[in-house]
């Protein structure tokens, strides 16, 4: 269940939808179930995001709602088996999806490896995990699970 959490300068709803569809298609083409791809957006409040001590969220950020993103900070939760090339290509796809092509644009993409068994989601009314852990001998004996 890959997730892409975008914090950025203001984006229009149509820009968010366009980026979401592009990222979902890319992730599906690289082995993810499109129905499990989650993309979320947050617009940073004024004076809330700084790079090199310089605020990238200025007081007037809310006035340019129709423009492309000027900056973004993105956190991606992906399977720990995804290699450097996959992460690099996904970071490039995020850049393009958000339209961060200008010379003055700022982008940081951080990857958090997340095992599927640590993600729960509703499926047919029940919580399920993407990849349950195999039963170990300790589990069979009824011992506490704190060591897992």
mmCIF file with all atom_site columns, C-alpha atoms in Angstrom:
data_model
loop_
_atom_site.group_PDB
_atom_site.id
_atom_site.type_symbol
_atom_site.label_atom_id
_atom_site.label_alt_id
_atom_site.label_comp_id
_atom_site.label_asym_id
_atom_site.label_entity_id
_atom_site.label_seq_id
_atom_site.pdbx_PDB_ins_code
_atom_site.Cartn_x
_atom_site.Cartn_y
_atom_site.Cartn_z
_atom_site.occupancy
_atom_site.B_iso_or_equiv
_atom_site.pdbx_formal_charge
_atom_site.auth_seq_id
_atom_site.auth_comp_id
_atom_site.auth_asym_id
_atom_site.auth_atom_id
_atom_site.pdbx_PDB_model_num
ATOM 1   C CA . UNK A 1 1   ? 0.000   0.000   0.000   1.00 0.00 ? 1   UNK A CA 1
ATOM 2   C CA . UNK A 1 2   ? 2.266   2.808   -1.188  1.00 0.00 ? 2   UNK A CA 1
ATOM 3   C CA . UNK A 1 3   ? 1.441   6.256   0.145   1.00 0.00 ? 3   UNK A CA 1
ATOM 4   C CA . UNK A 1 4   ? 2.639   9.633   -1.081  1.00 0.00 ? 4   UNK A CA 1
ATOM 5   C CA . UNK A 1 5   ? 2.142   12.526  1.355   1.00 0.00 ? 5   UNK A CA 1
ATOM 6   C CA . UNK A 1 6   ? 2.707   15.914  -0.285  1.00 0.00 ? 6   UNK A CA 1
ATOM 7   C CA . UNK A 1 7   ? 3.125   19.153  1.643   1.00 0.00 ? 7   UNK A CA 1
ATOM 8   C CA . UNK A 1 8   ? 3.482   22.074  -0.750  1.00 0.00 ? 8   UNK A CA 1
ATOM 9   C CA . UNK A 1 9   ? 2.614   25.565  -1.792  1.00 0.00 ? 9   UNK A CA 1
ATOM 10  C CA . UNK A 1 10  ? -1.092  25.842  -2.718  1.00 0.00 ? 10  UNK A CA 1
ATOM 11  C CA . UNK A 1 11  ? -2.352  23.616  -5.532  1.00 0.00 ? 11  UNK A CA 1
ATOM 12  C CA . UNK A 1 12  ? -5.740  23.749  -7.227  1.00 0.00 ? 12  UNK A CA 1
ATOM 13  C CA . UNK A 1 13  ? -8.005  20.707  -6.858  1.00 0.00 ? 13  UNK A CA 1
ATOM 14  C CA . UNK A 1 14  ? -7.477  19.911  -10.549 1.00 0.00 ? 14  UNK A CA 1
ATOM 15  C CA . UNK A 1 15  ? -3.667  20.035  -10.115 1.00 0.00 ? 15  UNK A CA 1
ATOM 16  C CA . UNK A 1 16  ? -3.987  17.644  -7.163  1.00 0.00 ? 16  UNK A CA 1
ATOM 17  C CA . UNK A 1 17  ? -6.178  15.263  -9.167  1.00 0.00 ? 17  UNK A CA 1
ATOM 18  C CA . UNK A 1 18  ? -3.833  15.359  -12.158 1.00 0.00 ? 18  UNK A CA 1
ATOM 19  C CA . UNK A 1 19  ? -0.798  14.612  -9.941  1.00 0.00 ? 19  UNK A CA 1
ATOM 20  C CA . UNK A 1 20  ? -2.660  11.836  -8.103  1.00 0.00 ? 20  UNK A CA 1
ATOM 21  C CA . UNK A 1 21  ? -3.707  10.096  -11.315 1.00 0.00 ? 21  UNK A CA 1
ATOM 22  C CA . UNK A 1 22  ? -0.209  10.324  -12.756 1.00 0.00 ? 22  UNK A CA 1
ATOM 23  C CA . UNK A 1 23  ? 1.411   8.910   -9.584  1.00 0.00 ? 23  UNK A CA 1
ATOM 24  C CA . UNK A 1 24  ? -1.197  6.152   -9.239  1.00 0.00 ? 24  UNK A CA 1
ATOM 25  C CA . UNK A 1 25  ? -0.626  5.075   -12.841 1.00 0.00 ? 25  UNK A CA 1
ATOM 26  C CA . UNK A 1 26  ? 3.148   5.093   -12.350 1.00 0.00 ? 26  UNK A CA 1
ATOM 27  C CA . UNK A 1 27  ? 2.942   3.039   -9.150  1.00 0.00 ? 27  UNK A CA 1
ATOM 28  C CA . UNK A 1 28  ? 0.516   0.572   -10.763 1.00 0.00 ? 28  UNK A CA 1
ATOM 29  C CA . UNK A 1 29  ? 2.848   0.184   -13.762 1.00 0.00 ? 29  UNK A CA 1
ATOM 30  C CA . UNK A 1 30  ? 5.601   -0.697  -11.277 1.00 0.00 ? 30  UNK A CA 1
ATOM 31  C CA . UNK A 1 31  ? 3.731   -3.467  -9.467  1.00 0.00 ? 31  UNK A CA 1
ATOM 32  C CA . UNK A 1 32  ? 1.446   -1.764  -6.937  1.00 0.00 ? 32  UNK A CA 1
ATOM 33  C CA . UNK A 1 33  ? -2.282  -2.385  -6.768  1.00 0.00 ? 33  UNK A CA 1
ATOM 34  C CA . UNK A 1 34  ? -3.809  0.899   -7.970  1.00 0.00 ? 34  UNK A CA 1
ATOM 35  C CA . UNK A 1 35  ? -6.676  0.494   -5.488  1.00 0.00 ? 35  UNK A CA 1
ATOM 36  C CA . UNK A 1 36  ? -4.153  0.606   -2.625  1.00 0.00 ? 36  UNK A CA 1
ATOM 37  C CA . UNK A 1 37  ? -2.249  3.727   -3.716  1.00 0.00 ? 37  UNK A CA 1
ATOM 38  C CA . UNK A 1 38  ? -2.920  6.658   -1.372  1.00 0.00 ? 38  UNK A CA 1
ATOM 39  C CA . UNK A 1 39  ? -1.889  10.232  -2.246  1.00 0.00 ? 39  UNK A CA 1
ATOM 40  C CA . UNK A 1 40  ? -2.584  13.056  0.177   1.00 0.00 ? 40  UNK A CA 1
ATOM 41  C CA . UNK A 1 41  ? -1.974  16.798  -0.005  1.00 0.00 ? 41  UNK A CA 1
ATOM 42  C CA . UNK A 1 42  ? -1.396  19.453  2.628   1.00 0.00 ? 42  UNK A CA 1
ATOM 43  C CA . UNK A 1 43  ? -0.842  23.130  2.019   1.00 0.00 ? 43  UNK A CA 1
ATOM 44  C CA . UNK A 1 44  ? 1.666   24.495  4.495   1.00 0.00 ? 44  UNK A CA 1
ATOM 45  C CA . UNK A 1 45  ? 0.630   27.474  6.547   1.00 0.00 ? 45  UNK A CA 1
ATOM 46  C CA . UNK A 1 46  ? 2.533   30.760  6.135   1.00 0.00 ? 46  UNK A CA 1
ATOM 47  C CA . UNK A 1 47  ? 6.017   30.734  7.658   1.00 0.00 ? 47  UNK A CA 1
ATOM 48  C CA . UNK A 1 48  ? 5.804   26.976  8.364   1.00 0.00 ? 48  UNK A CA 1
ATOM 49  C CA . UNK A 1 49  ? 8.376   25.486  5.941   1.00 0.00 ? 49  UNK A CA 1
ATOM 50  C CA . UNK A 1 50  ? 11.982  26.673  5.714   1.00 0.00 ? 50  UNK A CA 1
ATOM 51  C CA . UNK A 1 51  ? 14.955  25.563  3.623   1.00 0.00 ? 51  UNK A CA 1
ATOM 52  C CA . UNK A 1 52  ? 18.391  26.902  4.480   1.00 0.00 ? 52  UNK A CA 1
ATOM 53  C CA . UNK A 1 53  ? 16.772  29.261  6.974   1.00 0.00 ? 53  UNK A CA 1
ATOM 54  C CA . UNK A 1 54  ? 14.655  30.885  4.253   1.00 0.00 ? 54  UNK A CA 1
ATOM 55  C CA . UNK A 1 55  ? 10.857  30.606  4.475   1.00 0.00 ? 55  UNK A CA 1
ATOM 56  C CA . UNK A 1 56  ? 9.345   28.875  1.468   1.00 0.00 ? 56  UNK A CA 1
ATOM 57  C CA . UNK A 1 57  ? 5.868   29.562  2.858   1.00 0.00 ? 57  UNK A CA 1
ATOM 58  C CA . UNK A 1 58  ? 5.532   33.323  2.760   1.00 0.00 ? 58  UNK A CA 1
ATOM 59  C CA . UNK A 1 59  ? 2.513   35.259  3.922   1.00 0.00 ? 59  UNK A CA 1
ATOM 60  C CA . UNK A 1 60  ? 1.180   35.741  0.384   1.00 0.00 ? 60  UNK A CA 1
ATOM 61  C CA . UNK A 1 61  ? 1.230   32.017  -0.522  1.00 0.00 ? 61  UNK A CA 1
ATOM 62  C CA . UNK A 1 62  ? -2.561  31.751  -0.317  1.00 0.00 ? 62  UNK A CA 1
ATOM 63  C CA . UNK A 1 63  ? -3.048  34.300  -3.108  1.00 0.00 ? 63  UNK A CA 1
ATOM 64  C CA . UNK A 1 64  ? -1.635  32.228  -5.979  1.00 0.00 ? 64  UNK A CA 1
ATOM 65  C CA . UNK A 1 65  ? -3.981  29.245  -5.793  1.00 0.00 ? 65  UNK A CA 1
ATOM 66  C CA . UNK A 1 66  ? -3.985  28.712  -9.567  1.00 0.00 ? 66  UNK A CA 1
ATOM 67  C CA . UNK A 1 67  ? -0.238  28.300  -10.049 1.00 0.00 ? 67  UNK A CA 1
ATOM 68  C CA . UNK A 1 68  ? 1.868   25.159  -10.094 1.00 0.00 ? 68  UNK A CA 1
ATOM 69  C CA . UNK A 1 69  ? 3.686   24.182  -6.925  1.00 0.00 ? 69  UNK A CA 1
ATOM 70  C CA . UNK A 1 70  ? 6.826   26.206  -6.275  1.00 0.00 ? 70  UNK A CA 1
ATOM 71  C CA . UNK A 1 71  ? 8.055   23.819  -3.624  1.00 0.00 ? 71  UNK A CA 1
ATOM 72  C CA . UNK A 1 72  ? 7.108   20.504  -2.044  1.00 0.00 ? 72  UNK A CA 1
ATOM 73  C CA . UNK A 1 73  ? 8.191   18.219  0.743   1.00 0.00 ? 73  UNK A CA 1
ATOM 74  C CA . UNK A 1 74  ? 7.086   14.643  0.078   1.00 0.00 ? 74  UNK A CA 1
ATOM 75  C CA . UNK A 1 75  ? 7.159   11.501  2.207   1.00 0.00 ? 75  UNK A CA 1
ATOM 76  C CA . UNK A 1 76  ? 6.638   8.165   0.457   1.00 0.00 ? 76  UNK A CA 1
ATOM 77  C CA . UNK A 1 77  ? 5.908   4.937   2.287   1.00 0.00 ? 77  UNK A CA 1
ATOM 78  C CA . UNK A 1 78  ? 6.972   2.065   0.059   1.00 0.00 ? 78  UNK A CA 1
ATOM 79  C CA . UNK A 1 79  ? 7.867   -1.602  0.450   1.00 0.00 ? 79  UNK A CA 1
ATOM 80  C CA . UNK A 1 80  ? 11.365  -2.023  1.941   1.00 0.00 ? 80  UNK A CA 1
ATOM 81  C CA . UNK A 1 81  ? 12.395  -4.206  -1.019  1.00 0.00 ? 81  UNK A CA 1
ATOM 82  C CA . UNK A 1 82  ? 12.125  -1.273  -3.436  1.00 0.00 ? 82  UNK A CA 1
ATOM 83  C CA . UNK A 1 83  ? 15.634  -0.468  -4.671  1.00 0.00 ? 83  UNK A CA 1
ATOM 84  C CA . UNK A 1 84  ? 17.452  2.822   -5.241  1.00 0.00 ? 84  UNK A CA 1
ATOM 85  C CA . UNK A 1 85  ? 16.525  2.956   -8.937  1.00 0.00 ? 85  UNK A CA 1
ATOM 86  C CA . UNK A 1 86  ? 12.812  2.577   -8.132  1.00 0.00 ? 86  UNK A CA 1
ATOM 87  C CA . UNK A 1 87  ? 13.010  5.317   -5.483  1.00 0.00 ? 87  UNK A CA 1
ATOM 88  C CA . UNK A 1 88  ? 14.980  7.604   -7.814  1.00 0.00 ? 88  UNK A CA 1
ATOM 89  C CA . UNK A 1 89  ? 12.503  7.129   -10.667 1.00 0.00 ? 89  UNK A CA 1
ATOM 90  C CA . UNK A 1 90  ? 9.545   7.690   -8.336  1.00 0.00 ? 90  UNK A CA 1
ATOM 91  C CA . UNK A 1 91  ? 11.133  10.908  -7.032  1.00 0.00 ? 91  UNK A CA 1
ATOM 92  C CA . UNK A 1 92  ? 11.496  12.098  -10.641 1.00 0.00 ? 92  UNK A CA 1
ATOM 93  C CA . UNK A 1 93  ? 7.886   11.191  -11.359 1.00 0.00 ? 93  UNK A CA 1
ATOM 94  C CA . UNK A 1 94  ? 6.777   13.174  -8.300  1.00 0.00 ? 94  UNK A CA 1
ATOM 95  C CA . UNK A 1 95  ? 8.749   16.177  -9.520  1.00 0.00 ? 95  UNK A CA 1
ATOM 96  C CA . UNK A 1 96  ? 7.098   16.020  -12.932 1.00 0.00 ? 96  UNK A CA 1
ATOM 97  C CA . UNK A 1 97  ? 3.625   15.346  -11.514 1.00 0.00 ? 97  UNK A CA 1
ATOM 98  C CA . UNK A 1 98  ? 3.896   18.441  -9.315  1.00 0.00 ? 98  UNK A CA 1
ATOM 99  C CA . UNK A 1 99  ? 5.325   20.566  -12.129 1.00 0.00 ? 99  UNK A CA 1
ATOM 100 C CA . UNK A 1 100 ? 8.483   21.468  -10.218 1.00 0.00 ? 100 UNK A CA 1
ATOM 101 C CA . UNK A 1 101 ? 10.592  22.267  -13.272 1.00 0.00 ? 101 UNK A CA 1
ATOM 102 C CA . UNK A 1 102 ? 11.502  25.903  -12.582 1.00 0.00 ? 102 UNK A CA 1
ATOM 103 C CA . UNK A 1 103 ? 15.087  26.714  -11.629 1.00 0.00 ? 103 UNK A CA 1
ATOM 104 C CA . UNK A 1 104 ? 13.930  28.183  -8.307  1.00 0.00 ? 104 UNK A CA 1
ATOM 105 C CA . UNK A 1 105 ? 11.729  25.212  -7.369  1.00 0.00 ? 105 UNK A CA 1
ATOM 106 C CA . UNK A 1 106 ? 12.441  23.262  -4.181  1.00 0.00 ? 106 UNK A CA 1
ATOM 107 C CA . UNK A 1 107 ? 11.681  19.567  -3.710  1.00 0.00 ? 107 UNK A CA 1
ATOM 108 C CA . UNK A 1 108 ? 12.610  17.051  -1.054  1.00 0.00 ? 108 UNK A CA 1
ATOM 109 C CA . UNK A 1 109 ? 11.388  13.461  -1.303  1.00 0.00 ? 109 UNK A CA 1
ATOM 110 C CA . UNK A 1 110 ? 11.941  11.152  1.668   1.00 0.00 ? 110 UNK A CA 1
ATOM 111 C CA . UNK A 1 111 ? 11.271  7.418   1.520   1.00 0.00 ? 111 UNK A CA 1
ATOM 112 C CA . UNK A 1 112 ? 10.092  5.508   4.558   1.00 0.00 ? 112 UNK A CA 1
ATOM 113 C CA . UNK A 1 113 ? 10.326  1.739   4.050   1.00 0.00 ? 113 UNK A CA 1
ATOM 114 C CA . UNK A 1 114 ? 7.114   0.235   5.376   1.00 0.00 ? 114 UNK A CA 1
ATOM 115 C CA . UNK A 1 115 ? 6.422   -3.479  5.645   1.00 0.00 ? 115 UNK A CA 1
ATOM 116 C CA . UNK A 1 116 ? 2.928   -4.385  4.416   1.00 0.00 ? 116 UNK A CA 1
ATOM 117 C CA . UNK A 1 117 ? 2.196   -6.133  7.739   1.00 0.00 ? 117 UNK A CA 1
ATOM 118 C CA . UNK A 1 118 ? 2.451   -2.712  9.445   1.00 0.00 ? 118 UNK A CA 1
ATOM 119 C CA . UNK A 1 119 ? -0.369  -1.251  7.359   1.00 0.00 ? 119 UNK A CA 1
ATOM 120 C CA . UNK A 1 120 ? -4.003  -2.012  8.103   1.00 0.00 ? 120 UNK A CA 1
ATOM 121 C CA . UNK A 1 121 ? -6.912  -1.015  5.887   1.00 0.00 ? 121 UNK A CA 1
ATOM 122 C CA . UNK A 1 122 ? -10.622 -1.752  5.625   1.00 0.00 ? 122 UNK A CA 1
ATOM 123 C CA . UNK A 1 123 ? -11.565 -4.461  3.152   1.00 0.00 ? 123 UNK A CA 1
ATOM 124 C CA . UNK A 1 124 ? -15.200 -5.586  2.987   1.00 0.00 ? 124 UNK A CA 1
ATOM 125 C CA . UNK A 1 125 ? -15.832 -4.069  6.423   1.00 0.00 ? 125 UNK A CA 1
ATOM 126 C CA . UNK A 1 126 ? -12.921 -5.783  8.181   1.00 0.00 ? 126 UNK A CA 1
ATOM 127 C CA . UNK A 1 127 ? -9.457  -4.522  9.020   1.00 0.00 ? 127 UNK A CA 1
ATOM 128 C CA . UNK A 1 128 ? -6.796  -6.436  7.170   1.00 0.00 ? 128 UNK A CA 1
ATOM 129 C CA . UNK A 1 129 ? -3.034  -6.234  6.798   1.00 0.00 ? 129 UNK A CA 1
ATOM 130 C CA . UNK A 1 130 ? -1.241  -6.409  3.476   1.00 0.00 ? 130 UNK A CA 1
ATOM 131 C CA . UNK A 1 131 ? 1.166   -9.179  4.375   1.00 0.00 ? 131 UNK A CA 1
ATOM 132 C CA . UNK A 1 132 ? 0.580   -11.093 7.615   1.00 0.00 ? 132 UNK A CA 1
ATOM 133 C CA . UNK A 1 133 ? 3.571   -12.433 9.493   1.00 0.00 ? 133 UNK A CA 1
ATOM 134 C CA . UNK A 1 134 ? 4.050   -16.184 9.485   1.00 0.00 ? 134 UNK A CA 1
ATOM 135 C CA . UNK A 1 135 ? 3.219   -17.991 12.706  1.00 0.00 ? 135 UNK A CA 1
ATOM 136 C CA . UNK A 1 136 ? 6.353   -18.696 14.743  1.00 0.00 ? 136 UNK A CA 1
ATOM 137 C CA . UNK A 1 137 ? 6.903   -21.332 17.381  1.00 0.00 ? 137 UNK A CA 1
ATOM 138 C CA . UNK A 1 138 ? 6.628   -18.670 20.101  1.00 0.00 ? 138 UNK A CA 1
ATOM 139 C CA . UNK A 1 139 ? 3.221   -17.683 18.715  1.00 0.00 ? 139 UNK A CA 1
ATOM 140 C CA . UNK A 1 140 ? 2.071   -21.276 18.902  1.00 0.00 ? 140 UNK A CA 1
ATOM 141 C CA . UNK A 1 141 ? 3.129   -21.445 22.579  1.00 0.00 ? 141 UNK A CA 1
ATOM 142 C CA . UNK A 1 142 ? 1.127   -18.311 23.375  1.00 0.00 ? 142 UNK A CA 1
ATOM 143 C CA . UNK A 1 143 ? 4.163   -16.248 24.393  1.00 0.00 ? 143 UNK A CA 1
ATOM 144 C CA . UNK A 1 144 ? 3.991   -12.443 24.315  1.00 0.00 ? 144 UNK A CA 1
ATOM 145 C CA . UNK A 1 145 ? 4.643   -10.759 20.977  1.00 0.00 ? 145 UNK A CA 1
ATOM 146 C CA . UNK A 1 146 ? 6.830   -7.894  22.287  1.00 0.00 ? 146 UNK A CA 1
ATOM 147 C CA . UNK A 1 147 ? 9.968   -9.334  20.712  1.00 0.00 ? 147 UNK A CA 1
ATOM 148 C CA . UNK A 1 148 ? 8.558   -9.246  17.134  1.00 0.00 ? 148 UNK A CA 1
#
